[in-house]
Short mmCIF file of C-alpha atoms in Angstrom, two decimals:
data_model
loop_
_atom_site.label_atom_id
_atom_site.label_comp_id
_atom_site.label_asym_id
_atom_site.label_seq_id
_atom_site.Cartn_x
_atom_site.Cartn_y
_atom_site.Cartn_z
CA UNK A 1 0.50 -3.49 4.73
CA UNK A 2 -0.82 -5.22 1.60
CA UNK A 3 -2.81 -8.32 0.69
CA UNK A 4 -3.06 -9.64 -2.88
CA UNK A 5 -5.55 -12.34 -3.80
CA UNK A 6 -5.93 -13.92 -7.23
CA UNK A 7 -8.44 -16.61 -7.96
CA UNK A 8 -9.43 -18.79 -10.88
CA UNK A 9 -11.84 -21.73 -11.04
CA UNK A 10 -9.06 -24.10 -9.99
CA UNK A 11 -6.86 -22.26 -7.50
CA UNK A 12 -6.28 -19.27 -5.25
CA UNK A 13 -3.01 -17.37 -4.85
CA UNK A 14 -2.64 -15.16 -1.79
CA UNK A 15 0.35 -12.99 -0.94
CA UNK A 16 0.66 -10.91 2.22
CA UNK A 17 3.23 -8.14 2.52
CA UNK A 18 4.33 -7.24 6.04
CA UNK A 19 6.83 -4.38 6.36
CA UNK A 20 7.74 -4.82 2.70
CA UNK A 21 8.43 -8.57 2.98
CA UNK A 22 6.20 -10.80 0.87
CA UNK A 23 4.77 -14.04 2.26
CA UNK A 24 2.88 -16.48 0.04
CA UNK A 25 -0.24 -17.91 1.67
CA UNK A 26 -1.73 -19.74 -1.31
CA UNK A 27 -4.27 -22.53 -1.15
CA UNK A 28 -5.53 -21.60 2.31
CA UNK A 29 -9.06 -21.10 0.98
CA UNK A 30 -11.09 -22.58 -1.86
CA UNK A 31 -11.82 -20.55 -5.03
CA UNK A 32 -15.52 -20.25 -4.17
CA UNK A 33 -14.64 -18.79 -0.75
CA UNK A 34 -12.19 -16.36 -2.34
CA UNK A 35 -14.89 -15.07 -4.68
CA UNK A 36 -17.23 -14.61 -1.71
CA UNK A 37 -14.52 -12.61 0.11
CA UNK A 38 -13.96 -10.42 -2.96
CA UNK A 39 -17.70 -9.79 -3.34
CA UNK A 40 -18.08 -9.00 0.36
CA UNK A 41 -15.26 -6.45 0.31
CA UNK A 42 -16.48 -4.92 -2.96
CA UNK A 43 -19.94 -4.43 -1.49
CA UNK A 44 -18.53 -2.96 1.74
CA UNK A 45 -16.44 -0.50 -0.32
CA UNK A 46 -19.50 0.46 -2.43
CA UNK A 47 -18.13 -1.12 -5.60
CA UNK A 48 -20.20 -2.83 -8.28
CA UNK A 49 -20.34 -6.54 -7.33
CA UNK A 50 -21.95 -7.45 -10.66
CA UNK A 51 -19.08 -6.11 -12.78
CA UNK A 52 -16.27 -8.64 -12.50
CA UNK A 53 -14.10 -7.39 -15.38
CA UNK A 54 -13.69 -3.64 -14.93
CA UNK A 55 -10.95 -2.35 -12.65
CA UNK A 56 -12.58 -0.79 -9.60
CA UNK A 57 -11.11 1.14 -6.69
CA UNK A 58 -12.67 2.08 -3.37
CA UNK A 59 -11.91 2.61 0.30
CA UNK A 60 -13.25 0.93 3.37
CA UNK A 61 -12.87 2.01 6.98
CA UNK A 62 -12.68 -0.63 9.69
CA UNK A 63 -12.57 -0.34 13.44
CA UNK A 64 -11.39 -2.91 15.95
CA UNK A 65 -11.78 -2.92 19.70
CA UNK A 66 -9.34 -4.74 21.93
CA UNK A 67 -8.05 -4.90 25.47
CA UNK A 68 -9.40 -6.65 28.55
CA UNK A 69 -12.65 -4.71 28.47
CA UNK A 70 -12.66 -3.76 24.76
CA UNK A 71 -11.79 -0.23 25.82
CA UNK A 72 -9.20 0.44 23.12
CA UNK A 73 -10.01 1.10 19.48
CA UNK A 74 -7.92 0.85 16.35
CA UNK A 75 -9.09 2.41 13.10
CA UNK A 76 -7.71 1.45 9.72
CA UNK A 77 -8.39 2.38 6.12
CA UNK A 78 -8.35 -0.30 3.44
CA UNK A 79 -7.85 0.69 -0.18
CA UNK A 80 -9.55 -1.99 -2.26
CA UNK A 81 -8.71 -2.56 -5.93
CA UNK A 82 -10.39 -5.32 -7.95
CA UNK A 83 -10.18 -6.44 -11.56
CA UNK A 84 -11.05 -9.48 -13.58
CA UNK A 85 -10.29 -11.32 -16.78
CA UNK A 86 -11.24 -14.58 -18.46
CA UNK A 87 -8.72 -16.29 -16.18
CA UNK A 88 -10.23 -15.08 -12.90
CA UNK A 89 -10.50 -12.30 -10.36
CA UNK A 90 -7.91 -10.36 -8.44
CA UNK A 91 -8.14 -8.24 -5.32
CA UNK A 92 -5.56 -5.97 -3.77
CA UNK A 93 -5.94 -4.48 -0.29
CA UNK A 94 -3.59 -1.77 0.93
CA UNK A 95 -3.85 -1.17 4.67
CA UNK A 96 -3.43 2.40 5.96
CA UNK A 97 -1.72 3.50 2.75
CA UNK A 98 -1.60 7.11 3.94
CA UNK A 99 0.72 6.07 6.76
CA UNK A 100 3.40 5.13 4.23
CA UNK A 101 4.10 8.83 3.71
CA UNK A 102 4.94 9.24 7.41
CA UNK A 103 7.58 6.56 7.95
CA UNK A 104 10.95 8.10 8.85
CA UNK A 105 13.99 7.02 6.87
CA UNK A 106 15.50 5.47 10.01
CA UNK A 107 12.54 3.07 10.31
CA UNK A 108 12.77 1.62 6.78
CA UNK A 109 15.12 -1.20 7.75
CA UNK A 110 18.02 -0.14 5.57
CA UNK A 111 21.36 -1.87 5.98
CA UNK A 112 24.08 0.23 7.64
CA UNK A 113 25.99 0.77 4.39
CA UNK A 114 22.76 1.76 2.58
CA UNK A 115 21.89 4.27 5.30
CA UNK A 116 25.42 5.76 5.19
CA UNK A 117 25.29 6.18 1.40
CA UNK A 118 21.91 7.89 1.62
CA UNK A 119 23.11 10.19 4.42
CA UNK A 120 26.03 11.30 2.23
CA UNK A 121 23.67 12.12 -0.64
CA UNK A 122 21.17 13.91 1.60
CA UNK A 123 23.86 15.99 3.30
CA UNK A 124 25.36 17.18 0.01
CA UNK A 125 23.95 20.57 -0.98
CA UNK A 126 22.34 20.91 -4.40
CA UNK A 127 21.83 18.14 -6.87
CA UNK A 128 19.02 15.78 -7.62
CA UNK A 129 17.92 12.59 -5.89
CA UNK A 130 16.31 10.01 -8.18
CA UNK A 131 14.49 7.01 -6.74
CA UNK A 132 13.56 4.17 -9.06
CA UNK A 133 12.56 0.57 -8.70
CA UNK A 134 9.96 -2.06 -9.51
CA UNK A 135 6.33 -1.50 -8.60
CA UNK A 136 5.05 -2.64 -5.20
CA UNK A 137 8.54 -2.82 -3.65
CA UNK A 138 8.49 0.19 -1.32
CA UNK A 139 9.56 2.90 -3.75
CA UNK A 140 6.80 5.31 -2.70
CA UNK A 141 7.61 4.79 0.98
CA UNK A 142 11.31 5.45 0.35
CA UNK A 143 10.60 8.55 -1.74
CA UNK A 144 8.37 10.10 0.90
CA UNK A 145 10.81 9.18 3.70
CA UNK A 146 13.53 11.01 1.75
CA UNK A 147 11.27 14.04 1.29
CA UNK A 148 10.80 14.25 5.07
CA UNK A 149 14.52 14.99 5.39
CA UNK A 150 14.29 18.24 3.40
CA UNK A 151 12.65 21.52 4.23
CA UNK A 152 10.51 22.17 1.16
CA UNK A 153 10.41 25.89 1.97
CA UNK A 154 14.17 26.42 1.87
CA UNK A 155 14.96 23.94 -0.89
CA UNK A 156 13.10 23.02 -4.04
CA UNK A 157 11.43 19.63 -3.67
CA UNK A 158 9.60 18.17 -6.66
CA UNK A 159 8.37 14.73 -7.54
CA UNK A 160 7.72 13.15 -10.92
CA UNK A 161 5.45 10.16 -10.34
CA UNK A 162 3.42 7.76 -12.46
CA UNK A 163 0.62 8.24 -9.96
CA UNK A 164 0.74 10.87 -7.23
CA UNK A 165 0.44 8.82 -4.06
CA UNK A 166 0.17 11.60 -1.48
CA UNK A 167 0.12 15.39 -1.52
CA UNK A 168 3.03 16.52 0.63
CA UNK A 169 2.91 20.09 1.89
CA UNK A 170 5.33 22.43 0.14
CA UNK A 171 6.25 19.84 -2.49
CA UNK A 172 5.50 20.25 -6.19
CA UNK A 173 4.06 16.97 -7.46
CA UNK A 174 4.05 16.23 -11.19
CA UNK A 175 2.39 13.25 -12.81
#
C-alpha cells in the first residue's frame, strides 16, 4: 500500500509496506536509476521535474490488464509525494489511499485480545474514543475503520486530525 524511496549520490533506500508491514528492499537499484524513476513518476503525475527541492504532491492513475486473454482490468490511483535536500531525493507512493477508509475493523489483523478490548469500548454508550500513534503506522486506517462502526446520524462523530485524510459522510472533520 506504500512505497518509500530515498536516494543520495552513494545509495538508495527502498521500503515497501504491504498490509501495514514494512519490508526493506534497499540497494536493488543504483542511485542513477532511482533518480530516473523519480523523474518518470513526477512527469507522469504532472509535477515539476526541474524542481528537486520543493515538496510536490500529485496523483497518477494506472490501469493493468490481466487474465488469459487480457480481458480483466485493474485500476489503481497512486498518490506521489516528492521532496529533496542537499542529501538527496525522496519519493513516497501511496497506492489506492482512498481504499484505506473502507477497510472494516475485522480486516485490520488485530489480535484477539485487541479486538475484544475495542469491542468493549465501541459497545459502551457515550464517551470518547481517541486514536493516537506514530505517523505512517496505520492510524488513519484504524480511525476510519472505527468510524464505520458508528451511525453518524444517531451519534455525534467528530475527528480532529493533523491532515484530513478523507471526508466521511455525516462526520464532522476538524483540522
